[in-house]
mmCIF file of C-alpha atoms and ligand atoms in Angstrom:
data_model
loop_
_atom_site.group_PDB
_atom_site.id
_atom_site.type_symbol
_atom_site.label_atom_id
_atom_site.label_comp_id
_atom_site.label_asym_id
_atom_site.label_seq_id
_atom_site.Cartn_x
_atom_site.Cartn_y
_atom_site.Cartn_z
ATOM 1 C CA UNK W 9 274.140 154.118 129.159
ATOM 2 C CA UNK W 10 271.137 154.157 126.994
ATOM 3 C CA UNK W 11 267.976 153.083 129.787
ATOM 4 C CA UNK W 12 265.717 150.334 127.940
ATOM 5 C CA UNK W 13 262.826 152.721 128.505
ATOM 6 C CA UNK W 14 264.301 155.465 125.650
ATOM 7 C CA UNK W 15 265.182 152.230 123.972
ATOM 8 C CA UNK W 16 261.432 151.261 123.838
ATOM 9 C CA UNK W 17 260.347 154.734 123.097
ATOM 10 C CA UNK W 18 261.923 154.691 119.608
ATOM 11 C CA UNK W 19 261.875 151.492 118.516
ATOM 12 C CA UNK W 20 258.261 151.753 119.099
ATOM 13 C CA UNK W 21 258.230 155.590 117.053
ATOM 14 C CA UNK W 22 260.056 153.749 114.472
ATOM 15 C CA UNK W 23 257.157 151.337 113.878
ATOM 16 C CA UNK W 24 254.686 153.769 113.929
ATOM 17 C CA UNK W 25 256.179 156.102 111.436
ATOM 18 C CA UNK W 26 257.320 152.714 108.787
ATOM 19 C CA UNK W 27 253.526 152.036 109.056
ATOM 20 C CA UNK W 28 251.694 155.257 108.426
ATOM 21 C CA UNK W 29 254.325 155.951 105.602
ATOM 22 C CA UNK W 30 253.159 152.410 104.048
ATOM 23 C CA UNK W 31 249.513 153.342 104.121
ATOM 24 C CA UNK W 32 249.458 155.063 100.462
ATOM 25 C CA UNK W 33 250.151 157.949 98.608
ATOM 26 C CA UNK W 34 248.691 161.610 98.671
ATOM 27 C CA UNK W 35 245.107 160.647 99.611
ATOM 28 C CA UNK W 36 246.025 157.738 102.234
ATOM 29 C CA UNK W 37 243.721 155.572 100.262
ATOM 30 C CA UNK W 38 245.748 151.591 100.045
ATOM 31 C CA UNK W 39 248.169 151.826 97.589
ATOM 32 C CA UNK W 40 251.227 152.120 98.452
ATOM 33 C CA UNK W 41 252.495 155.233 96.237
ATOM 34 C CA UNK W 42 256.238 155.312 94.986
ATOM 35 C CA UNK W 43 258.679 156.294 97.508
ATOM 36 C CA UNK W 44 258.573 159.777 95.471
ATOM 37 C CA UNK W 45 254.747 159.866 95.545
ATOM 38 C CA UNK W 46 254.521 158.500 91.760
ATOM 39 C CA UNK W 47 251.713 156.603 91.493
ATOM 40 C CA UNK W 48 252.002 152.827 90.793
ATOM 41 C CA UNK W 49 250.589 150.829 88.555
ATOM 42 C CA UNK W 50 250.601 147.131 88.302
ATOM 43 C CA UNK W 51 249.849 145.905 84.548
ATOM 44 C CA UNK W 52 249.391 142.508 83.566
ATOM 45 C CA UNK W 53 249.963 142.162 80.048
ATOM 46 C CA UNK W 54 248.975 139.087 77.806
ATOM 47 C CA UNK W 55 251.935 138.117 76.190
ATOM 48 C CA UNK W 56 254.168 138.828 72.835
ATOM 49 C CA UNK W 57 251.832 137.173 70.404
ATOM 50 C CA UNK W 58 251.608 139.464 67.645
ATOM 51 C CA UNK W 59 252.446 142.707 66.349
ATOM 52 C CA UNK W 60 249.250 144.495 67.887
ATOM 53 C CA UNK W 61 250.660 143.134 71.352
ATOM 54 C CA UNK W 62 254.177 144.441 70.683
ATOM 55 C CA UNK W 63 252.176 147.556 69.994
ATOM 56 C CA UNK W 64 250.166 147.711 72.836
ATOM 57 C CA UNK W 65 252.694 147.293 75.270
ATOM 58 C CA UNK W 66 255.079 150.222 73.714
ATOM 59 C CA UNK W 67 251.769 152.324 73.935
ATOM 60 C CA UNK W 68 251.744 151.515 78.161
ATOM 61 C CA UNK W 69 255.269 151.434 78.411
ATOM 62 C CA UNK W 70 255.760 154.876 76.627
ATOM 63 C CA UNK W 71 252.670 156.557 77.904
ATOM 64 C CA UNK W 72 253.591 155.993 81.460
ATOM 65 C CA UNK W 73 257.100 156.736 81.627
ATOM 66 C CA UNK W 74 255.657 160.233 79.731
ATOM 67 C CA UNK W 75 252.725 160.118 82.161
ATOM 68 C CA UNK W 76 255.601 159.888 85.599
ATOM 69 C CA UNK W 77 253.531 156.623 86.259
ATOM 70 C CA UNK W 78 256.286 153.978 88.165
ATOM 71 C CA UNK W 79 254.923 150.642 85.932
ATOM 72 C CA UNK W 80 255.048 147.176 87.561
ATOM 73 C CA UNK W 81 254.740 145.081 84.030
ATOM 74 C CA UNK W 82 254.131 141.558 83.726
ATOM 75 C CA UNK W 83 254.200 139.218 80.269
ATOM 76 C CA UNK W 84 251.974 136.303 80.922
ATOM 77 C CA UNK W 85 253.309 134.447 78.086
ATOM 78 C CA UNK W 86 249.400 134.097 77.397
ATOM 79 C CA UNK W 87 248.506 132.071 80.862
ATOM 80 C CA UNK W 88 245.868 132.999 82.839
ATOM 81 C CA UNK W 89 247.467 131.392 85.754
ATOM 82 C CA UNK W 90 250.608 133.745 85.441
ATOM 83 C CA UNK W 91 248.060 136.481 85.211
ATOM 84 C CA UNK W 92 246.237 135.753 88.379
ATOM 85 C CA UNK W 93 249.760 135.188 90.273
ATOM 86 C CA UNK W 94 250.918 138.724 88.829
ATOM 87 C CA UNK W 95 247.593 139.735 90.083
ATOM 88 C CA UNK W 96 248.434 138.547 93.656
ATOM 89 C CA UNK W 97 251.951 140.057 93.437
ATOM 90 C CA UNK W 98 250.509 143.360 93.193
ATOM 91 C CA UNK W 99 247.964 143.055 95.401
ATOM 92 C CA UNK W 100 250.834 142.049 98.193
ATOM 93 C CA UNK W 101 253.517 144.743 97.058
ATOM 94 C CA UNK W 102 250.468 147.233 97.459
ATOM 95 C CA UNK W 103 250.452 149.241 94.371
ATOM 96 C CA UNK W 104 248.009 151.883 93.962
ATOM 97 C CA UNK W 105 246.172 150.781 90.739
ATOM 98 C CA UNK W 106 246.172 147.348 88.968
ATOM 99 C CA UNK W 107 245.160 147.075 85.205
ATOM 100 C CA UNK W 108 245.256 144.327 82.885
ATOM 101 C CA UNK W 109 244.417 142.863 79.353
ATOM 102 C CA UNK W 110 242.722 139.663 80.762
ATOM 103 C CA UNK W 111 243.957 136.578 78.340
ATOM 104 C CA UNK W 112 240.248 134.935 78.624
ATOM 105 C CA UNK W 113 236.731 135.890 79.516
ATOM 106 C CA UNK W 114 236.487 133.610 82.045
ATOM 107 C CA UNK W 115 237.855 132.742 85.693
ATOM 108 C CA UNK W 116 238.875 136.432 87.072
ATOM 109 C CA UNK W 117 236.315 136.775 89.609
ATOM 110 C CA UNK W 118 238.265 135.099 93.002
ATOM 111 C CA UNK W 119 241.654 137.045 91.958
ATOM 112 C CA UNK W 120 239.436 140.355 91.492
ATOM 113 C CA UNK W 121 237.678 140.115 94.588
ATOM 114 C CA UNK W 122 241.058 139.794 96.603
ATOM 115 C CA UNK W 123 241.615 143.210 95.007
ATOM 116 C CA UNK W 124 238.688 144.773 95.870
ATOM 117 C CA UNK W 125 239.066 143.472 99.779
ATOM 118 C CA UNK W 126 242.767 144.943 99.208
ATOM 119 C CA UNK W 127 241.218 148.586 98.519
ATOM 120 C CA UNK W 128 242.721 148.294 94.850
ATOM 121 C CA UNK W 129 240.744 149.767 91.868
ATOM 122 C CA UNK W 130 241.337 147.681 89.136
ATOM 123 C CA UNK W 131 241.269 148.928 85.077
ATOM 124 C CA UNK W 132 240.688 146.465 82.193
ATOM 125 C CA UNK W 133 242.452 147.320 79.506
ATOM 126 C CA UNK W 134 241.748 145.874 75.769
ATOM 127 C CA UNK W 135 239.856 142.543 76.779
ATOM 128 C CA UNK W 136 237.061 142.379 78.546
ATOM 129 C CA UNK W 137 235.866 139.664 81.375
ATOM 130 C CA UNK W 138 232.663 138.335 81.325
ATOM 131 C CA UNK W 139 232.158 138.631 85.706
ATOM 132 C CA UNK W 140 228.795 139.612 86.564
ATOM 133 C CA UNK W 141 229.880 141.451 89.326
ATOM 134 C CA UNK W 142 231.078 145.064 87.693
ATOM 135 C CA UNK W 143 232.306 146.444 91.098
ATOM 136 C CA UNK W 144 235.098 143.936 90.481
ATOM 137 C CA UNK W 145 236.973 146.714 88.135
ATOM 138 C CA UNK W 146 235.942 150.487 87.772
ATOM 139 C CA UNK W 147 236.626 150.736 84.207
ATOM 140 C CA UNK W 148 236.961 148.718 80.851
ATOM 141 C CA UNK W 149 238.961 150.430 77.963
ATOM 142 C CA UNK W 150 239.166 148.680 74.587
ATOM 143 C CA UNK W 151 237.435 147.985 71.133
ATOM 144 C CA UNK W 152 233.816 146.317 70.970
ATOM 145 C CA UNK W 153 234.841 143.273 69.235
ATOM 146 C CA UNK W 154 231.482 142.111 68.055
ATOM 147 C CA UNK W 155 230.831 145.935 66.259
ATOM 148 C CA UNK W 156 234.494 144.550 64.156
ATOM 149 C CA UNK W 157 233.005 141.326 63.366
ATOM 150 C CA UNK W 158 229.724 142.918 62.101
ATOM 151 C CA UNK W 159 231.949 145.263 59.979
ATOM 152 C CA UNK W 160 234.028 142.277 58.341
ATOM 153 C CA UNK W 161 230.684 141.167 57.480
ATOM 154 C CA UNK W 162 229.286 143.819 56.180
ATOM 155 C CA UNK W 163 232.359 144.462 53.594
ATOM 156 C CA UNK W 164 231.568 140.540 52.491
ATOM 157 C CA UNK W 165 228.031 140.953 52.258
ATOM 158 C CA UNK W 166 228.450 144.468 50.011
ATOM 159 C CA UNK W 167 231.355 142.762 47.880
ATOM 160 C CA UNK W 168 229.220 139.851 47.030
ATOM 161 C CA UNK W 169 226.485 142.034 46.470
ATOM 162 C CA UNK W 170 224.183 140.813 43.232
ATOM 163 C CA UNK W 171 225.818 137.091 43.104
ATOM 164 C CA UNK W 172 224.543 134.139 44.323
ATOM 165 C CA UNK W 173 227.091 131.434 43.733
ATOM 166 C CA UNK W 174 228.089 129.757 47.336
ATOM 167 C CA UNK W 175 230.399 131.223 49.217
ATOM 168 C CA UNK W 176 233.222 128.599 50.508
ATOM 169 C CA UNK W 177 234.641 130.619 54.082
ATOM 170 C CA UNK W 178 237.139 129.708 56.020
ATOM 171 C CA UNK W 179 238.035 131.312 59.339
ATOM 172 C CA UNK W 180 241.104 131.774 61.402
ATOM 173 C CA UNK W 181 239.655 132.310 65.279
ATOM 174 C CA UNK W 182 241.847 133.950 67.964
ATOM 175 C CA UNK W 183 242.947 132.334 71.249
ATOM 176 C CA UNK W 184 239.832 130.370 72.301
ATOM 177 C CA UNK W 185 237.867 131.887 74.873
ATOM 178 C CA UNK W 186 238.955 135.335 74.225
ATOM 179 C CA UNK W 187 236.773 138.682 74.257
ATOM 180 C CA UNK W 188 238.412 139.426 71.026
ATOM 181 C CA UNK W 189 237.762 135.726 69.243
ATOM 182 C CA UNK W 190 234.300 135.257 71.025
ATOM 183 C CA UNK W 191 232.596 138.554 70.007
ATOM 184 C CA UNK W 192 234.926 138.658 65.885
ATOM 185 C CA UNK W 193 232.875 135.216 65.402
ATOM 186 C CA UNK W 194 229.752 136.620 66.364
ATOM 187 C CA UNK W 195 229.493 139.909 64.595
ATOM 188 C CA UNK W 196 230.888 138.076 61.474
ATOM 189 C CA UNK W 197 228.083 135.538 61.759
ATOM 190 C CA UNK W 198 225.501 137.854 62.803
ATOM 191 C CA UNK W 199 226.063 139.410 59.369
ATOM 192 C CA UNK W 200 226.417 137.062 56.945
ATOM 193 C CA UNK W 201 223.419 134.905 58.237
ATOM 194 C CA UNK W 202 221.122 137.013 56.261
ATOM 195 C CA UNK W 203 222.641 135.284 53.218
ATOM 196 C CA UNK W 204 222.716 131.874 53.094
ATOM 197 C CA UNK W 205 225.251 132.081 49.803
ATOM 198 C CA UNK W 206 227.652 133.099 52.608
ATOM 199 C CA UNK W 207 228.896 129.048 54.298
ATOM 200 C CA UNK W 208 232.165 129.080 56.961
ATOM 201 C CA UNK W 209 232.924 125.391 55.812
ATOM 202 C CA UNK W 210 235.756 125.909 57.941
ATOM 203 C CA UNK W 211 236.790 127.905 61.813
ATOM 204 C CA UNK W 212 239.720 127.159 63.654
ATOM 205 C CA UNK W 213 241.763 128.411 66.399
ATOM 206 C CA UNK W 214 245.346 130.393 64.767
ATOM 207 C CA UNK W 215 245.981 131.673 68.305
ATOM 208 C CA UNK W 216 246.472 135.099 66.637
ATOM 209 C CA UNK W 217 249.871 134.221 65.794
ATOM 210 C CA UNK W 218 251.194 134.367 62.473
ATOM 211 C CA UNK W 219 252.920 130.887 62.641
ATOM 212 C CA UNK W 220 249.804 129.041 63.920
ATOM 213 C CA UNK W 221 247.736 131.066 61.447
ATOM 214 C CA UNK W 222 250.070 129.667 58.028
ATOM 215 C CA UNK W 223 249.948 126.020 59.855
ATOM 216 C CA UNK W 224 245.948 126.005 60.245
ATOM 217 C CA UNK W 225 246.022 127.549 56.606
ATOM 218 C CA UNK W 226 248.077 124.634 55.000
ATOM 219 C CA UNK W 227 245.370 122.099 56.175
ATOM 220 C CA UNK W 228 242.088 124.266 55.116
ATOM 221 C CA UNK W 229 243.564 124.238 51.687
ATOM 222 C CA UNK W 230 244.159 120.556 51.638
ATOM 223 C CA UNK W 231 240.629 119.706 53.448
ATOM 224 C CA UNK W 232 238.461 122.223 51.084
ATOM 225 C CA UNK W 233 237.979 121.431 47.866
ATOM 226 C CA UNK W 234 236.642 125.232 47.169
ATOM 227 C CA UNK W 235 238.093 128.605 49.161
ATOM 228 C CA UNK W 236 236.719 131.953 48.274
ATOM 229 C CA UNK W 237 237.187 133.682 51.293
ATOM 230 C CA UNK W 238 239.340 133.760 54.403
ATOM 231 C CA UNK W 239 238.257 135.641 57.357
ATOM 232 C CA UNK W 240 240.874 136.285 60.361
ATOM 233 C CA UNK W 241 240.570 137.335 63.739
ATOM 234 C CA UNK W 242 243.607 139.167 63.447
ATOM 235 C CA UNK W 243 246.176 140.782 60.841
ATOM 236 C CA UNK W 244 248.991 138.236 62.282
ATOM 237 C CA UNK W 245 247.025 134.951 61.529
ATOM 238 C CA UNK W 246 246.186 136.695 57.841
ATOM 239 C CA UNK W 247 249.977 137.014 57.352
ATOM 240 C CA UNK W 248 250.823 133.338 57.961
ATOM 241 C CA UNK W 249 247.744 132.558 56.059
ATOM 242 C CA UNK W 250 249.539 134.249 52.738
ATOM 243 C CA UNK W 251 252.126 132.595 53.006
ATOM 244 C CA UNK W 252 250.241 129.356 52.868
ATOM 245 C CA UNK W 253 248.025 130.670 50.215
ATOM 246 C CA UNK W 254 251.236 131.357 48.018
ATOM 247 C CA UNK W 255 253.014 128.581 49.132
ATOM 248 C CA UNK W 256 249.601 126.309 47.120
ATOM 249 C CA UNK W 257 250.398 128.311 44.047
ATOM 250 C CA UNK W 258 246.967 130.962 45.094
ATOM 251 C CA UNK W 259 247.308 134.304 44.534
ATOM 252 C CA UNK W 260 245.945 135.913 48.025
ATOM 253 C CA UNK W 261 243.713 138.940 47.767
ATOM 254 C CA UNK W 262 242.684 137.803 44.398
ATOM 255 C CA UNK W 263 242.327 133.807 44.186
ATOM 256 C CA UNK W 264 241.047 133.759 47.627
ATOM 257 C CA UNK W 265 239.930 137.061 49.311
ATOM 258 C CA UNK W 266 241.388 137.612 52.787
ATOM 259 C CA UNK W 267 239.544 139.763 55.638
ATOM 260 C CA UNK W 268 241.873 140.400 58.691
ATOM 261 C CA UNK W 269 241.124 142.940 61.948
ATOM 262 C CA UNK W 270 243.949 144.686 63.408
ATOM 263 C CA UNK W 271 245.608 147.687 60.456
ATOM 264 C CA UNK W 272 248.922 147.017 62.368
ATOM 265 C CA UNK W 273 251.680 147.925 59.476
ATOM 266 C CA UNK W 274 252.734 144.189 58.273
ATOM 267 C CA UNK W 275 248.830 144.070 58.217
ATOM 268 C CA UNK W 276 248.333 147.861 55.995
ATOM 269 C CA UNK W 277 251.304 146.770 53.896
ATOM 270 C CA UNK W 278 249.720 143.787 52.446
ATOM 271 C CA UNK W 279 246.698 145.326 52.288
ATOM 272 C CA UNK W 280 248.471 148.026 50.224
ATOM 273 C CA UNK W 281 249.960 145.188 47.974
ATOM 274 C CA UNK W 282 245.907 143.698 47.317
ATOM 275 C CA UNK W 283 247.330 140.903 49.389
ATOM 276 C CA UNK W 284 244.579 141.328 51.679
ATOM 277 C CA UNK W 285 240.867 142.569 50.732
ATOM 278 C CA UNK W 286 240.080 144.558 53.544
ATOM 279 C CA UNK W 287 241.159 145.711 57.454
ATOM 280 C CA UNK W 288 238.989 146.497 60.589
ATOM 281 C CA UNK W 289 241.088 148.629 62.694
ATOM 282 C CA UNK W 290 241.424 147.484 66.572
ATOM 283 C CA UNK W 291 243.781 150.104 67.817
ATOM 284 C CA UNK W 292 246.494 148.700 70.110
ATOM 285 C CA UNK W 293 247.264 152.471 71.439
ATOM 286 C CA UNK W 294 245.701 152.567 74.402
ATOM 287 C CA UNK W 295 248.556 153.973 77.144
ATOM 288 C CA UNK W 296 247.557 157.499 77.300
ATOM 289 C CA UNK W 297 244.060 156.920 77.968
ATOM 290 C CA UNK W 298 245.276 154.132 80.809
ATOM 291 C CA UNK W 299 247.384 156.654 82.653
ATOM 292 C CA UNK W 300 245.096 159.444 82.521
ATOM 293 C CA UNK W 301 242.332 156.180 84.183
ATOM 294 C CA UNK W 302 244.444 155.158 86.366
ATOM 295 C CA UNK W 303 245.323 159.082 88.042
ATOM 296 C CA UNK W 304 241.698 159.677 87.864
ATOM 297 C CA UNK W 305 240.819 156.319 89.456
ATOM 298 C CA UNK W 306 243.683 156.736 92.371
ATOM 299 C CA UNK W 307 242.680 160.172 93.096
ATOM 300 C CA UNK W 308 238.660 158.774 93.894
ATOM 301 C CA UNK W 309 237.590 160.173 90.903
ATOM 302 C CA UNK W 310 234.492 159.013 88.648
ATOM 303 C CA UNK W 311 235.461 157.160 85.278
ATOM 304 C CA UNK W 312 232.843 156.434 82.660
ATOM 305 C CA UNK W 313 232.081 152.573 83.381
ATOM 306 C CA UNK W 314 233.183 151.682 79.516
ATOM 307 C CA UNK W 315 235.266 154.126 77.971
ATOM 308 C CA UNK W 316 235.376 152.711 73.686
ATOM 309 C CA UNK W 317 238.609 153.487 71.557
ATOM 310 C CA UNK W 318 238.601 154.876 68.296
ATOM 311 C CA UNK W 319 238.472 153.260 65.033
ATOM 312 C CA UNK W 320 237.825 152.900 61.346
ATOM 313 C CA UNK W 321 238.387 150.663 58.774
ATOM 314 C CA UNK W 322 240.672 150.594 55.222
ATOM 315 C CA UNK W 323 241.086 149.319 51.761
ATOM 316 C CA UNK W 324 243.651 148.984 50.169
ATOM 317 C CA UNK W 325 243.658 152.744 48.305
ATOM 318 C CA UNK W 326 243.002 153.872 51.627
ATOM 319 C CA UNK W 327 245.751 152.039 52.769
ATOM 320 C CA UNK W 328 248.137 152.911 50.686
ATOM 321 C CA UNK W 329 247.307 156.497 51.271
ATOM 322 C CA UNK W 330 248.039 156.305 54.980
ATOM 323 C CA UNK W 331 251.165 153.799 55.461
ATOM 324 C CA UNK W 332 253.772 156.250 55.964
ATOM 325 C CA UNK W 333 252.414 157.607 58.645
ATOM 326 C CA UNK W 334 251.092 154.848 60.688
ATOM 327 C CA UNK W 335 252.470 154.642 64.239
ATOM 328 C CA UNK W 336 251.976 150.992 64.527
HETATM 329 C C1 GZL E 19 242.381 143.010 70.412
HETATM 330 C C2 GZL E 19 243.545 142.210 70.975
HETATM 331 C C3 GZL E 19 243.909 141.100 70.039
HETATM 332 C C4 GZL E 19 244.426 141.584 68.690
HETATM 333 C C5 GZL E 19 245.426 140.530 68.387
HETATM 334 O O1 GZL E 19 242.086 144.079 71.248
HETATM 335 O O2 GZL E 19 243.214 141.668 72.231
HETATM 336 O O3 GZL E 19 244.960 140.346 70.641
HETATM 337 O O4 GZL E 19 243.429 141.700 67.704
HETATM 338 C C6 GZL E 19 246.086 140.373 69.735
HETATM 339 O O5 GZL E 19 246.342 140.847 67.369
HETATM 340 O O6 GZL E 19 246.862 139.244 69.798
#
């Protein structure tokens, strides 16, 4: 007969040893570590909404199954609300690193904070957020956004060099309240404000999608009597844009010059074809660089506060010299 004192003994071992083994991984800092002592990472990604995103989330996907990193990933669908609640989720299943591409600047601080009470280091990956606080995250990898703008700008400014007819610009913006669409709108205009040939007579929202991007198209070129230029936040929103631009009879890249930001291949091959003018690279491949964060950051290591991806720009020579190999 089993006395209710051994009874008490192990239930009571049993507790202990389920506890300690959820206290983390190798370094028994919070996160929980994978049952095989993989470190896991929580990711939060915007959505589907163009072909950078589809590339950016193969780059993660890839680069941690590669890296042995167990990936918790979450689509948004491009709601910040269904960000914060993924957020939560891995706060309460106690990974041991969260990272995300945050959809907006704006409204992150309360959901990071529960983090950082949790003991979980946080990466931002691609977007920024505009909290005050930087102990909210440890590290923010991506593209500076306004340094893109400036260089759309700057291939306007040198193209229109010597002429001094008005410039009629239109502009397709990303999702409002982005990093990406905040700081494209400000470099642009930080540029061309030295020239006051250069007028946007028209800026509106395409939501970086390609669909949104032809729609918003269709009605610039029945509002404005005069188009020379169309500048867009991304390569998606250019695309649709084309097709609106054909669509009135224009011939794009020539008719009405087209500036887009991305180089993902749609994006290259159209710029290959003279369809579009010009490309600012934004590189979407940033999953090698966010496992090798996110070991550094579970292990208690020190990562650079801002750590700035790679990136160029292309015309279309260049791009027709590079298409083949492109591995996005
Ligand atoms: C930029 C990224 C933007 C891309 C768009 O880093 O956040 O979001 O430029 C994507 O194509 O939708």
């Amino acid at each position: 007969m089993v006395s209710k004192r051994w009874t008490a003994a192990v239930l009571s071992g049993l507790l202990i040893t389920a506890t300690l083994s959820g206290c983390g991984g190798d370094d028994g800092d919070s996160g929980s570590g994978g049952g095989d002592g993989k470190l896991v990472l929580g990711f939060s990604q915007v959505g589907a909404e163009s072909g950078w995103r589809t590339a950016n989330t193969k780059s993660i996907q890839e680069s941690a199954a590669s890296a042995g990193v167990e990936l918790k990933f979450s689509d948004a669908q491009g709601k910040q609300e269904n960000q914060i609640k993924a957020i939560r989720n891995f706060i309460t299943q106690r990974v041991d690193v969260i990272a995300f591409s945050p959809v907006v600047e704006s409204g992150w601080d309360t959901v990071l904070k529960e983090a950082k009470d949790a003991n979980i280091p946080v990466i931002l990956t691609d977007r920024a957020v505009d909290s005050q606080d930087t102990s909210l995250y440890k590290t923010f990898i991506g593209s500076d956004f306004v340094l893109e703008g400036k260089k759309a700008g700057e291939w306007l400014v040198k193209d229109y060099e010597g002429k001094t007819d008005p410039v009629n610009i239109v502009e397709l913006q990303g999702t409002p309240g982005a990093a990406p669409a905040n700081d494209r709108k400000a470099g642009f205009a930080d540029v061309i404000k030295a020239d006051p040939k250069f007028k946007v007579v028209a800026s509106q929202t395409g939501q970086f999608t390609r669909t949104d991007g032809k729609q918003v198209m269709e009605t610039f070129l029945k509002a404005q009597p005069k188009i020379d230029v169309l500048y867009a936040h991304n390569d998606d929103m250019g695309l649709g844009a084309i097709e609106a631009i054909e669509a009135a009879g224009k011939k794009p890249g020539t008719d009405i010059k087209i500036i887009t930001v991305d180089a993902v291949k749609d994006g290259m091959t159209a710029l290959s074809e003279g369809k579009i003018n010009y490309i600012v690279e934004c590189s979407p491949l940033l999953g090698p660089q966010l496992m090798d964060l996110a070991k550094k950051v579970k292990a208690g290591e020190t990562v650079p506060q801002r750590v700035l991806t790679e990136e160029t720009t292309f015309t279309p020579e260049q791009a027709k010299a590079v298409l083949a190999e492109r591995k996005y």
